[in-house]
Coordinates of N, CA and C in Angstrom, one line a residue:
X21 N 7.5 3.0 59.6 CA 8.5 3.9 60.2 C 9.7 4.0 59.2
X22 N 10.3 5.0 58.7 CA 11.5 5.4 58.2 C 12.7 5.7 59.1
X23 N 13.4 4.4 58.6 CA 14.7 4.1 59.9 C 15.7 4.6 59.0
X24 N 15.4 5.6 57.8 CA 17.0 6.1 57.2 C 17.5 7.0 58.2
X25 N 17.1 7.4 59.1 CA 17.7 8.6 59.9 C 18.4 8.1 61.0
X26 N 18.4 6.5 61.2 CA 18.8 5.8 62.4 C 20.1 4.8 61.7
X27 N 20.1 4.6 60.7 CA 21.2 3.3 59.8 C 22.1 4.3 60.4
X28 N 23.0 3.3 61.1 CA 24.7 3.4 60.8 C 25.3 3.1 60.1
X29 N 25.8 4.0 59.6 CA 26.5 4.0 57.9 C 28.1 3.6 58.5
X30 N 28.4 3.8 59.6 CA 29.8 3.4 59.6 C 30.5 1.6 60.2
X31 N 29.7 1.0 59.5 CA 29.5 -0.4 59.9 C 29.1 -1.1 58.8
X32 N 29.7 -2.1 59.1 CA 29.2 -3.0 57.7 C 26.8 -2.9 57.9
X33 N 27.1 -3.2 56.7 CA 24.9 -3.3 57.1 C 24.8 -4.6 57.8
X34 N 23.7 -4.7 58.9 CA 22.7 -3.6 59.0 C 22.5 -3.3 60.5
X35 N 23.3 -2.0 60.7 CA 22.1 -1.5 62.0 C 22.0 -0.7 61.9
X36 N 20.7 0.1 62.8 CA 20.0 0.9 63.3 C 20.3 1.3 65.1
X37 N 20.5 2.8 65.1 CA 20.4 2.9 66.4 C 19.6 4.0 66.7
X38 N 18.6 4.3 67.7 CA 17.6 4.9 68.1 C 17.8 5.5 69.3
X39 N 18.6 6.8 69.2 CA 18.4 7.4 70.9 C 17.3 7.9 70.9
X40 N 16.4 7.7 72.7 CA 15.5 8.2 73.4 C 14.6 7.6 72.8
X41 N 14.1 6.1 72.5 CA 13.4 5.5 72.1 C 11.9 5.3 73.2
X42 N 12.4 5.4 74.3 CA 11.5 5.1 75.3 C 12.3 6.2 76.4
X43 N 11.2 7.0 77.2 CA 11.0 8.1 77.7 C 12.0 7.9 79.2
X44 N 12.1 9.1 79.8 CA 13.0 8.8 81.2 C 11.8 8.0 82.1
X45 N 10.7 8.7 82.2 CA 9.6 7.8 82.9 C 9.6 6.3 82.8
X46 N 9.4 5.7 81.3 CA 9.3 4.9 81.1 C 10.5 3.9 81.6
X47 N 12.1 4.4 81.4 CA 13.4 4.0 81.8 C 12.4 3.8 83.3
X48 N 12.7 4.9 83.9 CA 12.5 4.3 85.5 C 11.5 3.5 85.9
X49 N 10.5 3.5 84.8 CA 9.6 1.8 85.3 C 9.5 0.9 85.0
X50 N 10.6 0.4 84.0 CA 11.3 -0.7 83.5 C 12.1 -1.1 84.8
X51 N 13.3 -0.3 85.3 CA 13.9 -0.5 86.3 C 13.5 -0.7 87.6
X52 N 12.1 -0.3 88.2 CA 11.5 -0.6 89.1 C 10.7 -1.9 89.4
X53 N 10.6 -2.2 87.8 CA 9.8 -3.5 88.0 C 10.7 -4.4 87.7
X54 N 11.9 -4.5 87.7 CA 12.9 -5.6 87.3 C 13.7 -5.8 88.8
X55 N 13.4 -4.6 89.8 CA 14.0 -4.4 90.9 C 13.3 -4.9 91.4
X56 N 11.8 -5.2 91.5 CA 10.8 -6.3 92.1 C 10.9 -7.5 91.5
X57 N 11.6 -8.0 90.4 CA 11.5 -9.6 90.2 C 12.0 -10.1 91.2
X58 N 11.1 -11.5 91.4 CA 11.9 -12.3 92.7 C 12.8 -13.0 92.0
X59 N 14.0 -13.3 93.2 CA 14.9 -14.3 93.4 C 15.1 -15.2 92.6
X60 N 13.8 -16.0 92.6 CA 13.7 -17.1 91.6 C 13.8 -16.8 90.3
X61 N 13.3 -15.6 89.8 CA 13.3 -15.6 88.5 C 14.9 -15.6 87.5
X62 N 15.6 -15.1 88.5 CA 17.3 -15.0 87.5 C 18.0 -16.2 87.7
X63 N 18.4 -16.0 86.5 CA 19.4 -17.0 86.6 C 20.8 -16.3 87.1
X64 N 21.8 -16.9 87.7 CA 22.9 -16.3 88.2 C 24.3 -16.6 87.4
X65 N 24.7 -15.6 86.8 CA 25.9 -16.2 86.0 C 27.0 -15.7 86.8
X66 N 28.4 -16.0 86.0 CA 29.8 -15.7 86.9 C 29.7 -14.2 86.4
X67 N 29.7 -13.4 85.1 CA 29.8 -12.1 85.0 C 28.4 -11.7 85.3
X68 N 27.4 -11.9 85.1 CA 26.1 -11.2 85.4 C 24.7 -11.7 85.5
X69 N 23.6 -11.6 85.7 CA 22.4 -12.3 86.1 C 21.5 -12.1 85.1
X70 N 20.4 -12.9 84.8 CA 19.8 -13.2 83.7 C 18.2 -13.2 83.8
X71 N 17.2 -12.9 83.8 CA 15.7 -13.6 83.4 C 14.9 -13.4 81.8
X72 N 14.4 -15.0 81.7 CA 13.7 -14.8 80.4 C 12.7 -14.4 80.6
X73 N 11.9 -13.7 80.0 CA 10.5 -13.7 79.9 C 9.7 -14.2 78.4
X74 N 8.6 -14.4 78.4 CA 7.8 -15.9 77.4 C 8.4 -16.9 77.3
X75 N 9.6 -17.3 77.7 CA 9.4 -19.1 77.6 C 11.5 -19.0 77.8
X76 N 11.6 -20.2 77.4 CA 13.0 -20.5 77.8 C 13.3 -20.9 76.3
X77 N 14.0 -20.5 75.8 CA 14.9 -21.0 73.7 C 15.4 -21.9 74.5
X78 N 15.0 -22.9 73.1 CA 15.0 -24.6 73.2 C 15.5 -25.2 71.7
X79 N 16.7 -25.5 71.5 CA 16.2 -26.3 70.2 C 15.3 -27.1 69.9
X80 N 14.6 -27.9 71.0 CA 13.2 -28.8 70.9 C 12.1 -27.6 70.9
X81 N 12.3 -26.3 70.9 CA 11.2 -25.4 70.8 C 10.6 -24.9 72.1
X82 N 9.8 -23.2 72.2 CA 9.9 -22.9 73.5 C 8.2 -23.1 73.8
X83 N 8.3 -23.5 75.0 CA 7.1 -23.3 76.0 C 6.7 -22.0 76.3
X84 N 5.6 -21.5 75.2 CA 5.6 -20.1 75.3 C 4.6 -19.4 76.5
X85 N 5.2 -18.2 77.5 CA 5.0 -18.1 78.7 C 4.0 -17.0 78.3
X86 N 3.2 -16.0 79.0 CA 2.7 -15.1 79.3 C 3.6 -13.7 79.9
X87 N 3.9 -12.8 78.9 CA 4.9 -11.9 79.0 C 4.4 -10.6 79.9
X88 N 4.6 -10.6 81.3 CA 4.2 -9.2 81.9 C 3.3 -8.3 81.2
X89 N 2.7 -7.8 81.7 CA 1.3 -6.8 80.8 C 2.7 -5.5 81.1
X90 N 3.3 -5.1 82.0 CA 4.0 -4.0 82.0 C 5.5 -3.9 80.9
X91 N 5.7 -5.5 80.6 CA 6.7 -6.0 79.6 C 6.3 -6.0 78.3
X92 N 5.0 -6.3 78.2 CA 4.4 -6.9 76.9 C 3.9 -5.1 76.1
X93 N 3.9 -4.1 76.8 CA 3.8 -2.7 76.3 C 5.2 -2.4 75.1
X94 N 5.9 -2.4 75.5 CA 7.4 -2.9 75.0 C 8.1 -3.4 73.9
X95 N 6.9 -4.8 73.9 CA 7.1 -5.7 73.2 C 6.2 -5.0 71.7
X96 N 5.2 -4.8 72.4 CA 4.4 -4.5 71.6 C 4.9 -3.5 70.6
X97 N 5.7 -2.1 71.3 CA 6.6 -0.9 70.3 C 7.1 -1.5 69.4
X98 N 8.4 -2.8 69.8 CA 9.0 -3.3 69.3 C 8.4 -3.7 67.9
X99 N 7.2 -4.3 68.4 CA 6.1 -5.0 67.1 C 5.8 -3.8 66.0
X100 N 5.5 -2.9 66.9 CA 5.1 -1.7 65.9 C 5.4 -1.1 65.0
X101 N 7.1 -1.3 64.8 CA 7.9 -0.7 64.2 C 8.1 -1.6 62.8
X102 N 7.5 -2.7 63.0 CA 7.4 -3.4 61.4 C 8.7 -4.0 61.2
X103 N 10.0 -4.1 61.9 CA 11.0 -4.9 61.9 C 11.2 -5.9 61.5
X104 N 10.3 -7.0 62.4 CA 10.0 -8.3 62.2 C 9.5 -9.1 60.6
X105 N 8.7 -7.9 60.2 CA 7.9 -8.8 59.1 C 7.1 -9.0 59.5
X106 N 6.6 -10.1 59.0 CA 5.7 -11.3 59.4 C 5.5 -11.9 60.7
X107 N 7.0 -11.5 61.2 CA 6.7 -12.3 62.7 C 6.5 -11.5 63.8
X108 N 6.1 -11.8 65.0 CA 6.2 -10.7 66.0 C 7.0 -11.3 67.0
X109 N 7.4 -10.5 67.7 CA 8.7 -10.6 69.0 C 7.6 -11.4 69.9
X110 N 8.5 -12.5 70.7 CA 7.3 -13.4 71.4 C 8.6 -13.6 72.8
X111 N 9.8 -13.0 73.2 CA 10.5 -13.2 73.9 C 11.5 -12.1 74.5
X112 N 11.6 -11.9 75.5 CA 12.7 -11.6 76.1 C 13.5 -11.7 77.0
X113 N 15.1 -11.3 76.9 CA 16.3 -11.3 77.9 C 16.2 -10.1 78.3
X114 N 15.9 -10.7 79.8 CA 16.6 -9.1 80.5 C 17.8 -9.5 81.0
X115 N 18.9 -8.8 80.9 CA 20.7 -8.7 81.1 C 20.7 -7.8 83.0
X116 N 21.2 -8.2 83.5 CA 21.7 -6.9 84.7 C 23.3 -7.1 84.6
X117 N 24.5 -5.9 84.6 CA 25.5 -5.6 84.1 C 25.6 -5.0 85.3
X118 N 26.3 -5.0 86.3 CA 27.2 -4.6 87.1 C 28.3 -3.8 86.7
X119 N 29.2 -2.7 86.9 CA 30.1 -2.2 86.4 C 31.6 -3.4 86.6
X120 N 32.1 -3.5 85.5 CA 33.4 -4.6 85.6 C 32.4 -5.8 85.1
X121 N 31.2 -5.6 84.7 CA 31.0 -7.2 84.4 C 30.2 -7.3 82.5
X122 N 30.6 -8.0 81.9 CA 30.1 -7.9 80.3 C 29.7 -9.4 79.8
X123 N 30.1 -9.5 78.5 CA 29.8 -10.7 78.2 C 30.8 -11.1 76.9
X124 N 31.2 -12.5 76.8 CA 32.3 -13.0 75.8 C 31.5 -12.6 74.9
X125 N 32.3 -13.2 73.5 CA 32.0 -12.6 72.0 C 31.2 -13.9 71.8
X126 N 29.9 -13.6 70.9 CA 28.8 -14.6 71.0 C 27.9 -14.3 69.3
X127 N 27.3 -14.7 69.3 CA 26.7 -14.9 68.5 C 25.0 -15.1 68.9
X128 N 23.8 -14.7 68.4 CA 22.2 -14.9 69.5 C 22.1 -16.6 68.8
X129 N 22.2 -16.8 67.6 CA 22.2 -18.0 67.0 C 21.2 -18.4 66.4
X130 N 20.9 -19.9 65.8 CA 19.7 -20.5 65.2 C 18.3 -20.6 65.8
X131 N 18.6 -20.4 67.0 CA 17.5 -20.4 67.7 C 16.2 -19.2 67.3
X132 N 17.0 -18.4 67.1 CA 16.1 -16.5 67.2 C 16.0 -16.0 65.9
X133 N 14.7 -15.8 65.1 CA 14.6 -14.7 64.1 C 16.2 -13.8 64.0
X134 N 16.9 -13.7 63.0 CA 17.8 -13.3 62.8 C 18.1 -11.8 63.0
X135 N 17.4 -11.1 64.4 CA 17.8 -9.7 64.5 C 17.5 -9.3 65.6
X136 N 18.4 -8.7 66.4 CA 17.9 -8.8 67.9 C 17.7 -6.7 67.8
X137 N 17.1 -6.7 68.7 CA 16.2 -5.2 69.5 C 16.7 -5.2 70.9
X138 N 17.8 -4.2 71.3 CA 17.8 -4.3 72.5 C 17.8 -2.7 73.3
X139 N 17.0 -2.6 74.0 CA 16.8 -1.2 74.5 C 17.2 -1.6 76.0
X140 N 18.4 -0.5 76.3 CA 19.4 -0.1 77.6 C 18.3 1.0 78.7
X141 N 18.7 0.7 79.7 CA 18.2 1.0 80.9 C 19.2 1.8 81.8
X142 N 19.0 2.4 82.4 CA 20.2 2.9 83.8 C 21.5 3.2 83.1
X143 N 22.3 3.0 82.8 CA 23.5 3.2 82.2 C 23.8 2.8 81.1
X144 N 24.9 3.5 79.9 CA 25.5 3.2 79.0 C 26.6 2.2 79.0
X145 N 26.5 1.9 77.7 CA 27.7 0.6 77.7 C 28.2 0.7 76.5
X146 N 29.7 -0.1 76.3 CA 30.3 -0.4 74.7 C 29.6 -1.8 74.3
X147 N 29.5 -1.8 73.3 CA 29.4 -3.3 72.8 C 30.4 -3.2 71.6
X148 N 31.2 -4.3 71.5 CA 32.1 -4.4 70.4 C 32.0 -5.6 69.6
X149 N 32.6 -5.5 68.3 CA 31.9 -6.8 67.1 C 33.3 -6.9 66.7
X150 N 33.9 -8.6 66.8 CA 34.8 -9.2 66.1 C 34.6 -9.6 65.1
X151 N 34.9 -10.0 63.7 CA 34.4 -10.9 62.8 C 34.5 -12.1 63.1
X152 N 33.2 -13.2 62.6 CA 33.2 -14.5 63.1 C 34.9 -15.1 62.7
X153 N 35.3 -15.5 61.9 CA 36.8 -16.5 61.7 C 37.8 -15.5 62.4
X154 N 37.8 -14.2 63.5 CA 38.6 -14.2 64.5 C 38.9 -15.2 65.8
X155 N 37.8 -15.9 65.5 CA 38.1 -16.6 66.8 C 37.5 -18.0 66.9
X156 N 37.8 -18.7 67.9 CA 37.4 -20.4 67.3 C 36.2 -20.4 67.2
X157 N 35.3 -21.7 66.4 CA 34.3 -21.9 65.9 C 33.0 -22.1 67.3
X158 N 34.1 -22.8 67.9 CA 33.5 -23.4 69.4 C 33.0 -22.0 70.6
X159 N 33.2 -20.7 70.0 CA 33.1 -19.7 70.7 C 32.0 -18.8 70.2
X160 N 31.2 -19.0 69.4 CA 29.9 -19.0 68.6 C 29.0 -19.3 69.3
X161 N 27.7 -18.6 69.8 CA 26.6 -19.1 69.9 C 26.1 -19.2 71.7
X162 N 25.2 -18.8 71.9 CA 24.3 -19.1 73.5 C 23.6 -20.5 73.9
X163 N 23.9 -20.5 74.9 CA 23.1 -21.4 75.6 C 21.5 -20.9 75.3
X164 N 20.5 -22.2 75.3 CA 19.0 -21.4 75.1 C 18.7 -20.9 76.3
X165 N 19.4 -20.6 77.8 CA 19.1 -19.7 78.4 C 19.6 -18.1 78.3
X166 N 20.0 -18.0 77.2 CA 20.8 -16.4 76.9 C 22.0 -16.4 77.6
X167 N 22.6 -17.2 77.8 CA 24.1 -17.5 78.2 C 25.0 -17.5 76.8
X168 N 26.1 -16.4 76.9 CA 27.1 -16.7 75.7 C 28.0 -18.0 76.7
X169 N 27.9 -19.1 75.5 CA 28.8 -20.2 75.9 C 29.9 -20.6 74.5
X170 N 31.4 -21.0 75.1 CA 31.7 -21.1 76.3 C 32.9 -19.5 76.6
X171 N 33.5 -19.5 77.6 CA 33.8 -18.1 77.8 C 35.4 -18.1 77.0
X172 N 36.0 -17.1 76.3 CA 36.3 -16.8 76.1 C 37.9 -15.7 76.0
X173 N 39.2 -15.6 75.7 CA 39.9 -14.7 76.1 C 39.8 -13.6 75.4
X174 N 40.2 -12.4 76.3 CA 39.9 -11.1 75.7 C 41.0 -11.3 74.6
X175 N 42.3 -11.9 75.0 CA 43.9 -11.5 74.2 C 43.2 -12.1 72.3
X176 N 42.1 -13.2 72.4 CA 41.9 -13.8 71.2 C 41.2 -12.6 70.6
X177 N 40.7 -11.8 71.1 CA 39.8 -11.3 70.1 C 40.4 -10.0 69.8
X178 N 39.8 -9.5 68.3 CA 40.0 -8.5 67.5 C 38.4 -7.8 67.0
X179 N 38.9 -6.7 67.7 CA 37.9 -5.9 68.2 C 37.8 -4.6 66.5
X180 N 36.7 -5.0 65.5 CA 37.0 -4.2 64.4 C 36.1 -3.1 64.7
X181 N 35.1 -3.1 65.2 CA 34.4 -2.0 65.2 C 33.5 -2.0 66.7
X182 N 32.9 -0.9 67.1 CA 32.0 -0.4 68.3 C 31.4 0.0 68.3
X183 N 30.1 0.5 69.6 CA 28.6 0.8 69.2 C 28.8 1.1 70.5
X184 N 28.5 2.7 71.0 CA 28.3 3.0 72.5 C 26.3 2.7 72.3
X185 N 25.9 2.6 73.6 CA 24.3 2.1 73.8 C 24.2 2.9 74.9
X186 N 24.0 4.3 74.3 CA 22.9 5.1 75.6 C 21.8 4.7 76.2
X187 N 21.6 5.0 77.2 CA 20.8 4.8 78.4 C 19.3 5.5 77.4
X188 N 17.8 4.5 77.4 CA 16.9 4.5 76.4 C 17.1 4.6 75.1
X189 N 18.2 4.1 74.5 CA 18.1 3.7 73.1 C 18.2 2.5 73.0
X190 N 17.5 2.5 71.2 CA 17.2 1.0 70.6 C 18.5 0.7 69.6
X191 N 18.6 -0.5 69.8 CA 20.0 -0.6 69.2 C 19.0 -2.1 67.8
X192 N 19.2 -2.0 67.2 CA 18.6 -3.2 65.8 C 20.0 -3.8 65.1
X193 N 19.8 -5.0 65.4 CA 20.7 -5.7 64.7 C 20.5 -6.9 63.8
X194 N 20.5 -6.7 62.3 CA 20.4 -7.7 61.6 C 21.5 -8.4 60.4
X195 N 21.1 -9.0 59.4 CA 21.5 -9.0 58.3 C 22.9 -9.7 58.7
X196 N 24.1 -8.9 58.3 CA 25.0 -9.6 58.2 C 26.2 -9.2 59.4
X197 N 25.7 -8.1 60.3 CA 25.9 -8.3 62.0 C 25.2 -9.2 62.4
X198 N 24.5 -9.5 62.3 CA 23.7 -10.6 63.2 C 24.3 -12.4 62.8
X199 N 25.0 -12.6 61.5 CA 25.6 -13.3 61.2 C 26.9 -13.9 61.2
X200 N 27.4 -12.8 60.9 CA 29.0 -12.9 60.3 C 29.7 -12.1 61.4
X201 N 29.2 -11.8 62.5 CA 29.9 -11.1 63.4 C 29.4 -11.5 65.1
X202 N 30.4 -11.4 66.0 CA 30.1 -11.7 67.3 C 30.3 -10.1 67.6
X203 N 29.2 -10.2 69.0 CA 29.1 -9.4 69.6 C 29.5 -9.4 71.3
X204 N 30.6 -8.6 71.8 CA 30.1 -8.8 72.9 C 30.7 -7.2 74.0
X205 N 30.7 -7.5 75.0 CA 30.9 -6.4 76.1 C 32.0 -6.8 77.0
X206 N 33.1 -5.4 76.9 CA 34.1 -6.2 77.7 C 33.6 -5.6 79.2
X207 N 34.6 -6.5 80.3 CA 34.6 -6.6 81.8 C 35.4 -5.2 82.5
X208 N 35.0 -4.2 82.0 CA 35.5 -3.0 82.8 C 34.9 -1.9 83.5
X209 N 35.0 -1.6 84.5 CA 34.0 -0.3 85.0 C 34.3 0.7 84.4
X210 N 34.8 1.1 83.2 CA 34.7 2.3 82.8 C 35.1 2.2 81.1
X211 N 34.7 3.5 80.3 CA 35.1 3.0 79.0 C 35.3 4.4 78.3
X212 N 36.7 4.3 77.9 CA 38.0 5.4 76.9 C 37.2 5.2 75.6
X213 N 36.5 6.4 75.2 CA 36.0 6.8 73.8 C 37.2 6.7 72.7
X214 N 37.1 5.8 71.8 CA 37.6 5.6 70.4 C 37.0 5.9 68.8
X215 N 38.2 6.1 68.2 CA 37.6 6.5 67.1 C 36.9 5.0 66.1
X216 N 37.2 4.0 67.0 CA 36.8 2.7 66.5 C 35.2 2.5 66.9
X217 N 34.4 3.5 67.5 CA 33.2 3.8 68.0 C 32.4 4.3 66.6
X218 N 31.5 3.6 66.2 CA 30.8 3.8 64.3 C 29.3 4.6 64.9
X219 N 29.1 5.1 65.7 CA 27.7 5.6 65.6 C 27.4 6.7 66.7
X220 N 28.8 7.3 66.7 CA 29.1 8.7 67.3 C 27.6 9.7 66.7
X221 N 27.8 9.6 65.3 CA 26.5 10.7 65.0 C 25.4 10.6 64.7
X222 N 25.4 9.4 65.3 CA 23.6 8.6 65.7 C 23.1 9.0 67.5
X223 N 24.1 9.1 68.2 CA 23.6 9.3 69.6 C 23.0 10.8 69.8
X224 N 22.5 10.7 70.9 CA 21.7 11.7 71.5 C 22.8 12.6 72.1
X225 N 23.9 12.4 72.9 CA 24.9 13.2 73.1 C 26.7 13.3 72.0
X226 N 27.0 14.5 72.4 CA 28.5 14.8 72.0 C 29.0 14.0 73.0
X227 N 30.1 13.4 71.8 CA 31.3 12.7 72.6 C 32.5 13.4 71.8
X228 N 34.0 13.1 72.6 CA 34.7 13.3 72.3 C 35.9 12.0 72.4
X229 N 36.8 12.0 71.6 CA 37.7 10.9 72.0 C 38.9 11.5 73.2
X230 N 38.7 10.0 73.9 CA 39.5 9.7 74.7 C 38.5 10.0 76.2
X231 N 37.3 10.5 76.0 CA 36.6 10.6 77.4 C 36.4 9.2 77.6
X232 N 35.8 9.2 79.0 CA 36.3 8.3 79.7 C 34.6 8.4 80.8
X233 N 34.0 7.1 80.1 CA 32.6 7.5 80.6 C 32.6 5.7 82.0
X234 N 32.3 6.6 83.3 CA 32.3 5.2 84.1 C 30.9 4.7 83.9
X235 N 31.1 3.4 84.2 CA 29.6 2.6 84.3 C 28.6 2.4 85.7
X236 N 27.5 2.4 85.2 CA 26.8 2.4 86.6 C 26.2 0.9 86.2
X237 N 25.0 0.4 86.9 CA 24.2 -0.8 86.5 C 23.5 -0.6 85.3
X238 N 23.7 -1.4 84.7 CA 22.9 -1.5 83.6 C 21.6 -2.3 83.0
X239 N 20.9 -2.2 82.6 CA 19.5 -3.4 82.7 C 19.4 -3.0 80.9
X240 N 19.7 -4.4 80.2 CA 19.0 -4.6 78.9 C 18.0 -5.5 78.4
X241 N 17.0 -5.0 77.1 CA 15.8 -5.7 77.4 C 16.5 -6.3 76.1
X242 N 16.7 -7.4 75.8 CA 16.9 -8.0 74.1 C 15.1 -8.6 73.6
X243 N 15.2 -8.0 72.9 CA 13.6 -8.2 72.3 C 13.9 -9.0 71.2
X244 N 13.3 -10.6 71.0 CA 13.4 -11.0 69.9 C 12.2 -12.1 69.6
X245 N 12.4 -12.5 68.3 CA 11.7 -13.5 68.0 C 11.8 -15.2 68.0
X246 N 11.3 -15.9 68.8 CA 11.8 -17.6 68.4 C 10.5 -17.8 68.0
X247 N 10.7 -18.5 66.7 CA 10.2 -19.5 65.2 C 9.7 -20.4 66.1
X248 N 10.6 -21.2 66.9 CA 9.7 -22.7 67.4 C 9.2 -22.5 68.4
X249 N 8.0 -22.0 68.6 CA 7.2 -21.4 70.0 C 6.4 -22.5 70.0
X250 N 5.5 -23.3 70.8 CA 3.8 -23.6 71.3 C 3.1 -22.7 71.3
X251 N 1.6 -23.1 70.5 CA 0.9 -21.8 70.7 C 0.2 -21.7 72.4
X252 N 0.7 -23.1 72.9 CA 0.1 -22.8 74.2 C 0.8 -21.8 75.1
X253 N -0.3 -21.3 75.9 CA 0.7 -20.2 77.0 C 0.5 -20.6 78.1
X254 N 1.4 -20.7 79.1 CA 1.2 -20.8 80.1 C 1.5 -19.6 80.9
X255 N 0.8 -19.0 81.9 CA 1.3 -18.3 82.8 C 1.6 -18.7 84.1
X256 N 2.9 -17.8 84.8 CA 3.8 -18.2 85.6 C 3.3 -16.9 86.5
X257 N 3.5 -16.8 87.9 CA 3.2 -15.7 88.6 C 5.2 -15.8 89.0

């Protein structure tokens, strides 16, 4: 696939953003089958709720799980696109975002192939990128359950650049965003268009500054790769 038509040029390298990557159908049966996960499967955080799917990131390496046949379709696009290399995506975070709820400035870390794939569901969001030495060293990095730890003040951070993430687009992040920069989402129900927003003429719609887009729920799939898998699988019902 030729992703020159997708590179954000207004950002340090390297992303890619992909509106309508996956179809409105497809959106609504992503969201119908995440609406049937049971209880047990999330984890519950203070800003928002969590499930892995194939295994749990471990620095001792993951117990690799059996990924949904309706998930593993997904995974599989992901694969298709030749991203990886050599490796294939063997994991995913699904995120649920409440309006007013985001996540501190984080880093995916050592754990994960160095480039996360995350395709948005139900609603749009900001994500914003500080550069790593904005902020202390100790504010770096997730828990291996996809928890940014530990939390963070907004007043610390220096917010250099933005990425709105329409509803079915693929957002790719590698290289030296995926390193040298934290990423995260602030805690607001709604979000004032800036000119500090780098991939206005990558999206599927016109924006203008200063609009003012509220948030509904949001469901994100982070598609990635962990290096220290078992080849064993186990499946979980």
């Amino acid at each position: 696939m030729d992703f020159s038509d997708f590179i954000v040029r207004r950002c340090p390298s390297t992303a890619m953003y992909i509106p309508n990557f996956i179809t409105s159908e497809e959106e609504q049966r992503i969201l119908a089958q995440i609406e049937k996960a049971p209880k047990p499967k999330w984890t519950q955080l203070m800003n928002r709720r969590l499930i892995n799917y194939g295994g749990v990131p471990h620095p001792n390496g993951m117990i690799a799980e059996e990924i949904p046949e309706w998930l593993q379709t997904y995974v599989d696009k992901i694969n298709n696109l030749g991203i990886f290399e050599a490796q294939k995506a063997n994991h995913v975070l699904v995120n649920e975002y409440k309006p007013g709820q985001g996540i501190m400035p984080h880093t995916d870390g050592p754990l994960f192939f160095p480039l996360i794939m995350t395709i948005s569901c139900g609603s749009h969001t900001v994500l914003e990128f500080s550069k790593r030495e904005n902020l202390d060293s100790t504010s770096i990095g997730e828990n291996h359950n996809g928890s940014a730890v530990p939390r963070d003040s907004s007043r610390n951070r220096a917010i250099l650049f933005k990425f709105i993430l329409e509803p079915r687009s693929l957002l790719i992040l590698k290289d030296e965003l995926y390193i040298d920069y934290l990423h995260s989402i602030d805690e607001v129900e709604a979000d004032v268009l800036c000119d500090r927003i780098c991939n206005f003429e990558n999206c599927e719609s016109s924006y203008k500054m200063g609009d003012v887009l509220k948030r509904g729920t949001r469901i994100s799939l982070t598609i990635r790769n962990v290096p220290k898998a078992t080849k064993m699988k186990l499946k979980f019902c």
